[in-house]
Short mmCIF file of C-alpha atoms and ligand atoms in Angstrom, two decimals:
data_model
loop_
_atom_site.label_atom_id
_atom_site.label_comp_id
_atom_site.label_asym_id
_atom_site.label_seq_id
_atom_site.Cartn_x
_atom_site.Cartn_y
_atom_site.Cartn_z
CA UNK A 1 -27.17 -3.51 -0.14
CA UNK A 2 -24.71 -3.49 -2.83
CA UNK A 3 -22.29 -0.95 -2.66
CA UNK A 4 -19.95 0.58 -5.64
CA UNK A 5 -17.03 3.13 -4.72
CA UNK A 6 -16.16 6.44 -6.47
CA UNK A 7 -12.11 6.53 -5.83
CA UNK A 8 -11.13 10.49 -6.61
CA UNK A 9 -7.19 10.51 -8.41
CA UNK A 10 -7.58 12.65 -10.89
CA UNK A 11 -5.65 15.96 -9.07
CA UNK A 12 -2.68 17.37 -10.21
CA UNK A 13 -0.82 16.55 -6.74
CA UNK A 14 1.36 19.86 -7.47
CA UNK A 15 3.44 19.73 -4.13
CA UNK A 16 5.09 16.67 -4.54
CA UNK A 17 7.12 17.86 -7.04
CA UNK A 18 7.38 15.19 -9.76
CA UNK A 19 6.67 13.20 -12.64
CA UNK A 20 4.46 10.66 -10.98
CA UNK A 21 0.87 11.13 -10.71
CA UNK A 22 0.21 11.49 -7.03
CA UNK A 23 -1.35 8.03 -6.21
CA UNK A 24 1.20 6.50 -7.79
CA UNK A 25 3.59 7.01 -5.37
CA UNK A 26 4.48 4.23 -3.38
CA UNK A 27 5.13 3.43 0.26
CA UNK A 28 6.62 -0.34 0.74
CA UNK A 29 6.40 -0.60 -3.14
CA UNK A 30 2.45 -0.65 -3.13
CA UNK A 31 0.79 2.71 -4.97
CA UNK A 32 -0.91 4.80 -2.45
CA UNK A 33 -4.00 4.31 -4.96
CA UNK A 34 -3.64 0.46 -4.24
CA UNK A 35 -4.15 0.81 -0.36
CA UNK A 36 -7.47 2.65 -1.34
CA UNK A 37 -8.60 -0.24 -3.40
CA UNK A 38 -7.34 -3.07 -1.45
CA UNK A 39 -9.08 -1.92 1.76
CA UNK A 40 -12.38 -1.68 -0.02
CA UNK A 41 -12.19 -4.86 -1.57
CA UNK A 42 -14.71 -6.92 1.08
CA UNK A 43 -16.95 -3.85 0.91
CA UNK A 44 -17.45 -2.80 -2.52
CA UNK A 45 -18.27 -5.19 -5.67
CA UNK A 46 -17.11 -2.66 -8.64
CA UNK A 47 -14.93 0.81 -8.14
CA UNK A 48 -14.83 4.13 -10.16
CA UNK A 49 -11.42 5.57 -10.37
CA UNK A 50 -11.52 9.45 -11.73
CA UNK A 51 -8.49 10.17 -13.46
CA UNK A 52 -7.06 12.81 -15.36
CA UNK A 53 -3.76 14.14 -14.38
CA UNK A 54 -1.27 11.52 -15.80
CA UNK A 55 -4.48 9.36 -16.41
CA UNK A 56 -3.24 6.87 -18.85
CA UNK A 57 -0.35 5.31 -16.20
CA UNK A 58 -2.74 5.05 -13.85
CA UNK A 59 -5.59 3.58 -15.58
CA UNK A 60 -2.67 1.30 -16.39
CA UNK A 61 -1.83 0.05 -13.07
CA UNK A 62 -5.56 -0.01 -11.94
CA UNK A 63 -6.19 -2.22 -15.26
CA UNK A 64 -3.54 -4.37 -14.29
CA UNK A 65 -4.23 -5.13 -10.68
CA UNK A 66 -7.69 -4.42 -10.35
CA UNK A 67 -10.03 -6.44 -12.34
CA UNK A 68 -13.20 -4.88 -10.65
CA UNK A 69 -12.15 -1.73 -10.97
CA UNK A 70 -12.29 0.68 -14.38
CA UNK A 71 -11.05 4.26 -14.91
CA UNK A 72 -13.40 7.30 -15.91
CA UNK A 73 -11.70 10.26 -17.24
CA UNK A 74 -11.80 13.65 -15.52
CA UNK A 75 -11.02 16.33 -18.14
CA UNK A 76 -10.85 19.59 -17.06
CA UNK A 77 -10.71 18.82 -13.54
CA UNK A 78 -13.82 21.05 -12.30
CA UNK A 79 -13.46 20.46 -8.69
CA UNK A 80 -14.47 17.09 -6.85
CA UNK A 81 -18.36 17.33 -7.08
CA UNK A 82 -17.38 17.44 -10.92
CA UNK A 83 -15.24 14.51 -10.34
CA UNK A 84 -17.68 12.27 -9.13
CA UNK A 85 -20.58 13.31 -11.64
CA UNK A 86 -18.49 11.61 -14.03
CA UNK A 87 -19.97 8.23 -13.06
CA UNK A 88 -23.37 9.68 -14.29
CA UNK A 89 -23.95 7.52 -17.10
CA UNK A 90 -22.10 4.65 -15.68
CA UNK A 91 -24.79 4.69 -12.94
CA UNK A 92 -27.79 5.63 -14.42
CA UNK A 93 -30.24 2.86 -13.03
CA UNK A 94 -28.03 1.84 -9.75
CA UNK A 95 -29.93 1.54 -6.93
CA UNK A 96 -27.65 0.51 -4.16
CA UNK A 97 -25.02 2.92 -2.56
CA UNK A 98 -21.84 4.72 -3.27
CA UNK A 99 -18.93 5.22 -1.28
CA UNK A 100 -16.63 7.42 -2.00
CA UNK A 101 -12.77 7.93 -1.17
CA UNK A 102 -9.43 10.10 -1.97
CA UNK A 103 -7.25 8.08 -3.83
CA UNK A 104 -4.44 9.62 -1.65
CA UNK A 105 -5.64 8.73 2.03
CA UNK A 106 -3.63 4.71 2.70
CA UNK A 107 -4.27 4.79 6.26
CA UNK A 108 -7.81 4.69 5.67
CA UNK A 109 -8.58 1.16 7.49
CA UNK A 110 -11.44 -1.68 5.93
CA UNK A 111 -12.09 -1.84 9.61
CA UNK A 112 -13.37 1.84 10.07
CA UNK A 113 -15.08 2.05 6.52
CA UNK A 114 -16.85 -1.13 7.59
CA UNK A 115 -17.96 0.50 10.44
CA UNK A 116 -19.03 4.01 8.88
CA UNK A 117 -21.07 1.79 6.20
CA UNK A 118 -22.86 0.41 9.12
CA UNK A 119 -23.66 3.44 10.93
CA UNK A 120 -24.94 4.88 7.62
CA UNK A 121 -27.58 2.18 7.57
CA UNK A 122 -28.57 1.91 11.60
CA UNK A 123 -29.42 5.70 11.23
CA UNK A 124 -31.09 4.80 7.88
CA UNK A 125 -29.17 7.93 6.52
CA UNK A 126 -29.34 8.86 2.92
CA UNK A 127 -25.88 10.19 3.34
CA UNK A 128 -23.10 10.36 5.82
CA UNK A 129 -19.81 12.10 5.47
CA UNK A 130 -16.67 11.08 7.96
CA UNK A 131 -15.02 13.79 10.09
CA UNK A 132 -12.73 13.53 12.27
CA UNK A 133 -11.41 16.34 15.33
CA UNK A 134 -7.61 18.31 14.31
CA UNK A 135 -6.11 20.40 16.71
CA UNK A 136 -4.77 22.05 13.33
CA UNK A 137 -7.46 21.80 11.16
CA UNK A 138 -6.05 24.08 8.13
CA UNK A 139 -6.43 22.86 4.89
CA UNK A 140 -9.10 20.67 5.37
CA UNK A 141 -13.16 21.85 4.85
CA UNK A 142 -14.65 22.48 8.12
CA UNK A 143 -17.98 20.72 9.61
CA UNK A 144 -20.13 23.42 10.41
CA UNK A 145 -23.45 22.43 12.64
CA UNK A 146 -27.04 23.61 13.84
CA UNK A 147 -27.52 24.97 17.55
CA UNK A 148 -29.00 21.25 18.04
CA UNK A 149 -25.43 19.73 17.32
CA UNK A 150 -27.12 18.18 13.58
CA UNK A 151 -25.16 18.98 10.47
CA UNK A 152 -25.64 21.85 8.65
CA UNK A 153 -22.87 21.91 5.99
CA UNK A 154 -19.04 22.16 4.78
CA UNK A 155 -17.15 25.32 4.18
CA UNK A 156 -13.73 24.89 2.82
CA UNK A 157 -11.07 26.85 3.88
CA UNK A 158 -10.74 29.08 1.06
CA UNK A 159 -14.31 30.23 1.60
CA UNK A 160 -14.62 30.29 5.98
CA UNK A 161 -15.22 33.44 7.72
CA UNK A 162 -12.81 33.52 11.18
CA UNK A 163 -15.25 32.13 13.16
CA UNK A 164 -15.61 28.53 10.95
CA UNK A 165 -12.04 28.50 10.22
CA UNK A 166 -11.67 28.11 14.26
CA UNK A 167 -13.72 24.88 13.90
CA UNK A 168 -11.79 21.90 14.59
CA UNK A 169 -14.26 19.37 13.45
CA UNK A 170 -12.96 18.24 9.70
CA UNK A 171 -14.22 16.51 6.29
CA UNK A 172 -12.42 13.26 6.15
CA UNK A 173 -13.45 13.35 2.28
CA UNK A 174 -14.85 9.80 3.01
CA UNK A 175 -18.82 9.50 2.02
CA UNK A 176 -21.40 7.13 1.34
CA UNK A 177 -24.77 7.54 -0.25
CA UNK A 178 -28.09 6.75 -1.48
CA UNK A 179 -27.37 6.78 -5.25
CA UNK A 180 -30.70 7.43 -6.23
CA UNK A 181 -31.62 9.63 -3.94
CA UNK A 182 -28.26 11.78 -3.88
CA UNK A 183 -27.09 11.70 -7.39
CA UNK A 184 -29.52 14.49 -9.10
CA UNK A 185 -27.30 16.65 -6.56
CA UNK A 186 -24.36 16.26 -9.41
CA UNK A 187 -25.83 18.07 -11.65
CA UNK A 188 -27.23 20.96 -10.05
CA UNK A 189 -23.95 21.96 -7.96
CA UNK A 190 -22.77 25.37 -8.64
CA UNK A 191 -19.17 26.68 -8.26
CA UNK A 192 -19.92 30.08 -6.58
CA UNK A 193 -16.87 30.03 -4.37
CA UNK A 194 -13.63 31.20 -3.55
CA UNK A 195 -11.77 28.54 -5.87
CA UNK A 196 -14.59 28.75 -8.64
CA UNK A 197 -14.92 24.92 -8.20
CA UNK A 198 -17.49 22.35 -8.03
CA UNK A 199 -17.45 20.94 -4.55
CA UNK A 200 -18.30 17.65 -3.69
CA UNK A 201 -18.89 19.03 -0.17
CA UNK A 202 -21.98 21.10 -1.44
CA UNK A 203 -23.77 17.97 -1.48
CA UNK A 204 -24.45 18.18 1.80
CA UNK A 205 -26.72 21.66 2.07
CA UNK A 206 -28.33 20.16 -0.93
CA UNK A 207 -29.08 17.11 0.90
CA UNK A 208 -30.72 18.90 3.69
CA UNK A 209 -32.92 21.09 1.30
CA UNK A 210 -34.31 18.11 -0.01
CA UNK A 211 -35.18 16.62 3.26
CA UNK A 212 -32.67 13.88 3.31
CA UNK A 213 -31.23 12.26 5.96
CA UNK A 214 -27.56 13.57 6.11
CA UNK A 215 -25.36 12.89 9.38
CA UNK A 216 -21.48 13.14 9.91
CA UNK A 217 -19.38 9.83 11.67
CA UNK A 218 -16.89 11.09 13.73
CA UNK A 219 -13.69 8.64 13.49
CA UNK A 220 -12.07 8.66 17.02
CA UNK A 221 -8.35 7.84 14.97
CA UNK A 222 -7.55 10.66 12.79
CA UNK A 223 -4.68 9.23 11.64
CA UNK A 224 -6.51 7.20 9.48
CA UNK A 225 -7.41 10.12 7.02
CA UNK A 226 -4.25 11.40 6.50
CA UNK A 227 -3.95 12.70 3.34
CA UNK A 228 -0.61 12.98 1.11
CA UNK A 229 0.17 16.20 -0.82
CA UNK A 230 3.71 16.41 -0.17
CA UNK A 231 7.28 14.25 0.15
CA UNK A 232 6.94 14.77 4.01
CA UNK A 233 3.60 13.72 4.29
CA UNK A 234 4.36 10.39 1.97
CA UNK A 235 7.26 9.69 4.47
CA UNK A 236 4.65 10.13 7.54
CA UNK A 237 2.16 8.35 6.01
CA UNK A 238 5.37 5.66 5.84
CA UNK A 239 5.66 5.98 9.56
CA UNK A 240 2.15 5.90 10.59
CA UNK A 241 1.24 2.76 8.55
CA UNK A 242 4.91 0.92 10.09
CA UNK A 243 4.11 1.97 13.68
CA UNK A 244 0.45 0.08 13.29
CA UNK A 245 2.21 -2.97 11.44
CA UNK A 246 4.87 -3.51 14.20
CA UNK A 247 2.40 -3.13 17.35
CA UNK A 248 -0.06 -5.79 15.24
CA UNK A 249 3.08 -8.43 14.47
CA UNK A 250 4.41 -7.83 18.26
CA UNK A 251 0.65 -8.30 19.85
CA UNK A 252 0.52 -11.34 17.73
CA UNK A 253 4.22 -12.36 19.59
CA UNK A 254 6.52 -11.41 16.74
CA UNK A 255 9.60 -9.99 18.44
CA UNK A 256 10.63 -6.29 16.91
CA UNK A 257 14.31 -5.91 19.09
CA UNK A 258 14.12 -2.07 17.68
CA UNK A 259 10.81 -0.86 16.21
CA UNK A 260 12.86 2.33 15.69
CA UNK A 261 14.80 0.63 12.91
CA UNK A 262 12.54 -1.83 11.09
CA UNK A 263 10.16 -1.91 8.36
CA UNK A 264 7.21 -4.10 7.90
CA UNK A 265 4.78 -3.32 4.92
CA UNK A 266 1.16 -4.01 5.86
CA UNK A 267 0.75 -6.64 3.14
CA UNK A 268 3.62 -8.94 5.31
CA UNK A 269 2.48 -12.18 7.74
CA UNK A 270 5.37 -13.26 10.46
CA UNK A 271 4.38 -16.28 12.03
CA UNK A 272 4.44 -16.41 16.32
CA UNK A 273 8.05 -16.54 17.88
CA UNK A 274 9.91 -15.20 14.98
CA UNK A 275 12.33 -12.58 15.74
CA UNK A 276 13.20 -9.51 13.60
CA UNK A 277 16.64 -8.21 14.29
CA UNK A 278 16.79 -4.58 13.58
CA UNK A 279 17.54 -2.49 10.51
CA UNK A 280 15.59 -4.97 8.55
CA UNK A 281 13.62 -3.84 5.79
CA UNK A 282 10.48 -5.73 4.14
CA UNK A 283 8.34 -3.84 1.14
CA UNK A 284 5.97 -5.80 -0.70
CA UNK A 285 3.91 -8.70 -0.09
CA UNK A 286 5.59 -11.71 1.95
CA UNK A 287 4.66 -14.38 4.34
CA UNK A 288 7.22 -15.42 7.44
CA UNK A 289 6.54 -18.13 9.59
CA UNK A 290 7.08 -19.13 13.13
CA UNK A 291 10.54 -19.57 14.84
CA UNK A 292 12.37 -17.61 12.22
CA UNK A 293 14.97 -15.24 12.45
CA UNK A 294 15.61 -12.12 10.42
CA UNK A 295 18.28 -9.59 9.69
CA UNK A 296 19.36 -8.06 11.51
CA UNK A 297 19.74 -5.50 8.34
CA UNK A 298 18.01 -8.27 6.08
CA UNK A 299 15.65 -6.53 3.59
CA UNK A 300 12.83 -8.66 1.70
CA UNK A 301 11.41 -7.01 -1.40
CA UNK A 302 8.12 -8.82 -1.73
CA UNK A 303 6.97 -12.47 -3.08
CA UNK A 304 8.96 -14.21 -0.41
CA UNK A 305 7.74 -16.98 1.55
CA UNK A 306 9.60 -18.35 4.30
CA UNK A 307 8.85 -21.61 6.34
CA UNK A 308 9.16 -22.15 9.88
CA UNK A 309 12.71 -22.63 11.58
CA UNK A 310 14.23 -20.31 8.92
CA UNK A 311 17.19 -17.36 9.66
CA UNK A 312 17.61 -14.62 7.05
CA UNK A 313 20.52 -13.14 8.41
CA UNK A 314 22.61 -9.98 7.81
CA UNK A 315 22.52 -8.23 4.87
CA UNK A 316 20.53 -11.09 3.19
CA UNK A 317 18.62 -9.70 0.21
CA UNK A 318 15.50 -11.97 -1.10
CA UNK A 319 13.10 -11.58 -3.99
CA UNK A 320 10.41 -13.17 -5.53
CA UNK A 321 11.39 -16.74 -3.64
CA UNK A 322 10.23 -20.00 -1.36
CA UNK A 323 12.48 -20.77 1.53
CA UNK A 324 11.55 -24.02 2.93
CA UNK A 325 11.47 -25.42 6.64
CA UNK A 326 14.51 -24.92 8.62
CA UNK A 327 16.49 -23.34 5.86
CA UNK A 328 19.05 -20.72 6.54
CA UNK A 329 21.08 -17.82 4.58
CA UNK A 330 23.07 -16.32 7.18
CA UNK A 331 25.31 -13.49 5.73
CA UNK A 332 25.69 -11.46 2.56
CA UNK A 333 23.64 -13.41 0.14
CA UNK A 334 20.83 -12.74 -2.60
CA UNK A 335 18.02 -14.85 -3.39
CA UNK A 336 15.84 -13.86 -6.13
CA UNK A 337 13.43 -15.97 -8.04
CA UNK A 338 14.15 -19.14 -6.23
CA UNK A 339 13.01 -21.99 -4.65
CA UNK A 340 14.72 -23.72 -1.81
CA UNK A 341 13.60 -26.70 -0.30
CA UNK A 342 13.99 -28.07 3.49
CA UNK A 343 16.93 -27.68 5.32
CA UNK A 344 19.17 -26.32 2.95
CA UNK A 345 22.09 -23.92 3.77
CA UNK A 346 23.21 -21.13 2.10
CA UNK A 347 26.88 -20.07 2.68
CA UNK A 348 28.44 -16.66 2.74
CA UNK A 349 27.93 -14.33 -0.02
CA UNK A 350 25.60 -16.90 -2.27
CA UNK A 351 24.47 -15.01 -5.24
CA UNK A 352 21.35 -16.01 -7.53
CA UNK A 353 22.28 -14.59 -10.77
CA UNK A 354 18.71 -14.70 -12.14
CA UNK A 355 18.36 -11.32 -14.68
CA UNK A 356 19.87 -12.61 -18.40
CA UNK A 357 21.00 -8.46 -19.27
CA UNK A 358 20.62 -9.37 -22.88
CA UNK A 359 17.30 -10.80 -22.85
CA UNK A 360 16.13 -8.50 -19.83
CA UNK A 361 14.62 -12.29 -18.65
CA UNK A 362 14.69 -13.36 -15.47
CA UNK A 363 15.47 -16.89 -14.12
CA UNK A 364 14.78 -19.72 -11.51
CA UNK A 365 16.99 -21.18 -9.40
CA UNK A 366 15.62 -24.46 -8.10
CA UNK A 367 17.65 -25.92 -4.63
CA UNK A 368 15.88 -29.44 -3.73
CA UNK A 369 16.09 -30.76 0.34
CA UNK A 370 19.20 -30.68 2.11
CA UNK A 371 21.27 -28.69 -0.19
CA UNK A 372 24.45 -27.11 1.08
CA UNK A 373 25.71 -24.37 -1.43
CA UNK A 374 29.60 -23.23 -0.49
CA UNK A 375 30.33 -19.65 0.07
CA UNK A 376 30.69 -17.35 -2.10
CA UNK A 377 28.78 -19.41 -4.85
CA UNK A 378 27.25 -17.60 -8.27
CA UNK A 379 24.05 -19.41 -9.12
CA UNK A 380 23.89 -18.83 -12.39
CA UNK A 381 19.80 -19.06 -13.40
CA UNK A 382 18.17 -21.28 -14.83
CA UNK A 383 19.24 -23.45 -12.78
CA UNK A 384 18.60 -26.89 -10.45
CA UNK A 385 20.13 -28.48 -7.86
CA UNK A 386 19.16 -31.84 -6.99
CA UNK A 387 18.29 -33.45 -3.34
CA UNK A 388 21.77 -33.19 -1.14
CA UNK A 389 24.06 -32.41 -2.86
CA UNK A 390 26.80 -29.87 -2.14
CA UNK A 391 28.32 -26.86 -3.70
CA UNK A 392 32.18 -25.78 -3.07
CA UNK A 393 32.84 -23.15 -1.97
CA UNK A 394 33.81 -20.02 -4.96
CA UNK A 395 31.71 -22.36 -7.73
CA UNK A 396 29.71 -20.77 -10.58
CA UNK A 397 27.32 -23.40 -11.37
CA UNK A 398 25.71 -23.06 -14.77
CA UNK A 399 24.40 -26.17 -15.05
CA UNK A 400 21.88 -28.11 -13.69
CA UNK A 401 23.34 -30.86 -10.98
CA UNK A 402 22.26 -34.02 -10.04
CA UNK A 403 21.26 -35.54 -6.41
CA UNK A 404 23.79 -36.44 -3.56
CA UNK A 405 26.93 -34.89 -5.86
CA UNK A 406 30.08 -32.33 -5.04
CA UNK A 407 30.14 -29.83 -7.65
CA UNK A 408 32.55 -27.54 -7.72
CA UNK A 409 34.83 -25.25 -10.36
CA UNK A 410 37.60 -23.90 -9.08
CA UNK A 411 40.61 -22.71 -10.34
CA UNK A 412 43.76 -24.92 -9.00
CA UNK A 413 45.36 -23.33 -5.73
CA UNK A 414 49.25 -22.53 -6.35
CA UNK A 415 51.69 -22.26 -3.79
CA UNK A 416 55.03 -20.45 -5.18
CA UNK A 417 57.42 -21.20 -1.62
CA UNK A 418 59.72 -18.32 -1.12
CA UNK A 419 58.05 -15.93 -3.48
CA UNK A 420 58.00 -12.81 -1.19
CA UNK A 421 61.22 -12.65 0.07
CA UNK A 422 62.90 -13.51 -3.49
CA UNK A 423 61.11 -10.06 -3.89
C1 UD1 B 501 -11.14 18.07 -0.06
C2 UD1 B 501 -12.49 18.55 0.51
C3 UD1 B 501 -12.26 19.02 1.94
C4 UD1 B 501 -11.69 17.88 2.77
C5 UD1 B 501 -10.42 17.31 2.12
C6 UD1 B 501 -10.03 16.05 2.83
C7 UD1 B 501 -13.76 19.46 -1.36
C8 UD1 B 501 -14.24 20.66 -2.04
N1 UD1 B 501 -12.99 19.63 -0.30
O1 UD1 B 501 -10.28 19.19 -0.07
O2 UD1 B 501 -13.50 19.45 2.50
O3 UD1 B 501 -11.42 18.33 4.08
O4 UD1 B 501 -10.66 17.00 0.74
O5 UD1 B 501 -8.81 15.56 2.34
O6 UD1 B 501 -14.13 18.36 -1.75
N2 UD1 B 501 -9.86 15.58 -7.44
C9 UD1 B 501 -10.33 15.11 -8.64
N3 UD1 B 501 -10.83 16.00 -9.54
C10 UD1 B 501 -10.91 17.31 -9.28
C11 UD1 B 501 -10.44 17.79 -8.04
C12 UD1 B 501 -9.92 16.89 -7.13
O7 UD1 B 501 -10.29 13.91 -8.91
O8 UD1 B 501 -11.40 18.05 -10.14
C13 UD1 B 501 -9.33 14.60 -6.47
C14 UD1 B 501 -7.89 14.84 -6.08
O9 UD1 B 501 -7.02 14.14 -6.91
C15 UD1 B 501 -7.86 14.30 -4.66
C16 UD1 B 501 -9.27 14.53 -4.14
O10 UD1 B 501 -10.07 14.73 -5.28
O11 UD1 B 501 -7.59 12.91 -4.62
C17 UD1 B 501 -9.38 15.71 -3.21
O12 UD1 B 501 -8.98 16.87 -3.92
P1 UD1 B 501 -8.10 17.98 -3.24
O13 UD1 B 501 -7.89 19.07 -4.21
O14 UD1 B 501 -6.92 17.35 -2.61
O15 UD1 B 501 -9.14 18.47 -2.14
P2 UD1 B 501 -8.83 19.23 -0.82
O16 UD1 B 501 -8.54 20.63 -1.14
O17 UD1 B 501 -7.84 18.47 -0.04
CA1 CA B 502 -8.08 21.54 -3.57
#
């Protein structure tokens, strides 16, 4: 059945203390908004994103990297059952189902939403709602149930007596639903409640007064739905999502010497038999293959694609770049919008000067087969360097060079004999 997604950003996101809208903020350089919408991406065919806090930056970055995606505006935010009736007239005849997600829960896997899709359909339920079991459940809206263990409703914190608040059982905030049958709910909710809000989690009451199906998934990993309000959540959320990425690379024999030190964003593929030295950092999106070595204290900011046989080594910064087979930049270099073919070797403190300051343009630097650049060599962008040939050491090369050459500039050495002890 085809499903659409309802993606909930428009919240203030008060605690973190800052300028950027909420989902916006970033762990490995990817928006926490863009975890939501990557991981749904096999699942749904077009997503809703509610905005209204900061709403035009991130309708901008959802515009920009998500083609099947569109923003609705939120204004005032009423609560989240106001949220999602926004959709209303986008949705008027839709007959298939809508799933429906915090914009500021990453960890949420495609695996598990697969999974609660399907269980929502083998229990033919017109609506199911994910929970999950905290030993500290405050905060979050609590699941309350009938004597017969079947779901009754949720009561948020604000509004639970003692006796709920001791529930442990939570709302996820995760839900998918019969459209047809479940959206007439959004416009009778009421806001009769301690935060004078229209909840999203009323839905479910209303559900059962119309004789719909409604039944809760429990998700076993409650890490998964961990939500960010605050700095020390975001850097959690960091840890969480690193732990997972570093157990997946080393089951799939990737060597981690010290997974207390390095940094793998999910959206990274290391190839068998590579070996990541620690302190090694590596945001964005990159793919490493086999037999490579990195860092150790390398750090890889995203578009980088390294063959097989390769070593990154200390303090070797790359951006945006190709690294072909067996190539190695061993120490103190930075490779940014490059391309470097097979077996080429990149000495000591190689720089890629590819940002023009005056332009704000960036630049390629093109390094054919079997290249040897000297150390301590400014590549100054745009710029090629043909099949073989070798760099001295010290050069700034601003011009393109040819196959099988030396080029070099370098000021003439002088030896003055004497010269210290005439001082
Ligand atoms: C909500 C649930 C709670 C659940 C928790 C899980 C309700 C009433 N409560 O509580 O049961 O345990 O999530 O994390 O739904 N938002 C809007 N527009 C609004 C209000 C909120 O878009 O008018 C968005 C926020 O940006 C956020 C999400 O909805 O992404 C959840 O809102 P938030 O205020 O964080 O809800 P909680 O209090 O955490
Ligand atoms: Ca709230």
């Amino acid at each position: 059945m085809e499903i659409k997604s309802v993606i909930l950003a428009a919240g203030k996101g008060t605690r973190m203390k800052s300028e950027t809208p909420k989902v916006l903020h970033k762990i490995f350089e990817k928006p926490l908004l863009g975890y939501v919408l990557d991981n749904i991406k096999t699942i749904t065919n077009e997503n809703f994103v509610i905005v209204g806090h900061h709403a035009d930056e991130v309708k901008e970055y959802v515009e920009k990297n998500y083609q099947n995606a569109k923003t609705v505006l939120q204004t005032p935010q009423l609560g989240t059952g106001h949220a999602v009736s926004m959709v209303l007239p986008y949705l008027k005849d839709f007959k298939g189902q809508v799933l429906i997600l915090c914009g500021d829960t990453p960890l949420i896997t495609a695996e598990t939403l697969n999974k609660f899709v399907e269980f929502h359909n083998s229990n033919n339920s017109d609506l199911t709602v994910m929970s999950t079991i905290f030993e500290n459940p405050t905060n979050y809206g609590r699941i309350i149930r009938e004597q017969d263990g079947s779901l009754k409703c949720i009561v948020e914190e604000k509004d639970a007596p003692p006796e709920q608040k001791a529930v442990k059982e939570v709302n996820a905030g995760i839900y998918i639903l019969d459209w047809a049958k479940i959206s007439p709910a959004f416009t009778q909710l009421t806001s009769n409640n301690a935060q004078g809000e229209y909840y999203l989690t009323d839905i479910i009451e209303w559900g059962k007064k119309n004789n719909l199906k409604v039944n809760a998934f429990i998700l076993e990993n409650s890490d998964e739905i961990y939500g960010i309000n605050s700095r020390k959540n975001l850097a959690e959320a960091t840890r969480i999502m690193n732990t997972r990425k570093l157990n997946t690379l080393m089951d799939n024999g990737v060597t981690i010497v010290d997974p207390n030190s390095t940094w793998i964003s999910e959206d990274t593929e290391i190839g068998t038999d590579t070996i990541i030295y620690p302190s090694t950092y590596i945001e964005g999106k990159n793919k490493i293959g086999k037999n490579c070595k990195i860092g150790p204290c390398a750090h890889f900011r995203g578009g980088v694609e390294v063959e097989d046989n390769c070593k990154i080594g200390n303090f070797v910064e790359v951006k945006k770049a190709k690294i072909g087979y067996n190539t190695n930049a061993g120490h103190l270099s930075y490779i940014g919008d490059s391309e470097l073919g097979a077996y080429v070797n990149i000495g000591a403190g190689t720089i890629t000067a590819n940002f023009d300051p005056i332009t704000g343009t960036k630049s390629k630097t093109i390094l054919k087969d079997n290249v040897k650049i000297g150390s301590n060599t400014v590549l100054v962008a745009p710029v090629e360097i043909g099949e073989g040939t070798n760099i001295g050491a010290g050069s700034v090369i601003t011009k393109n060079v040819g196959e099988w050459a030396l080029a070099l500039t370098r000021a003439p050495l002088r030896i003055i004999e004497g010269w210290v002890k005439r001082k």
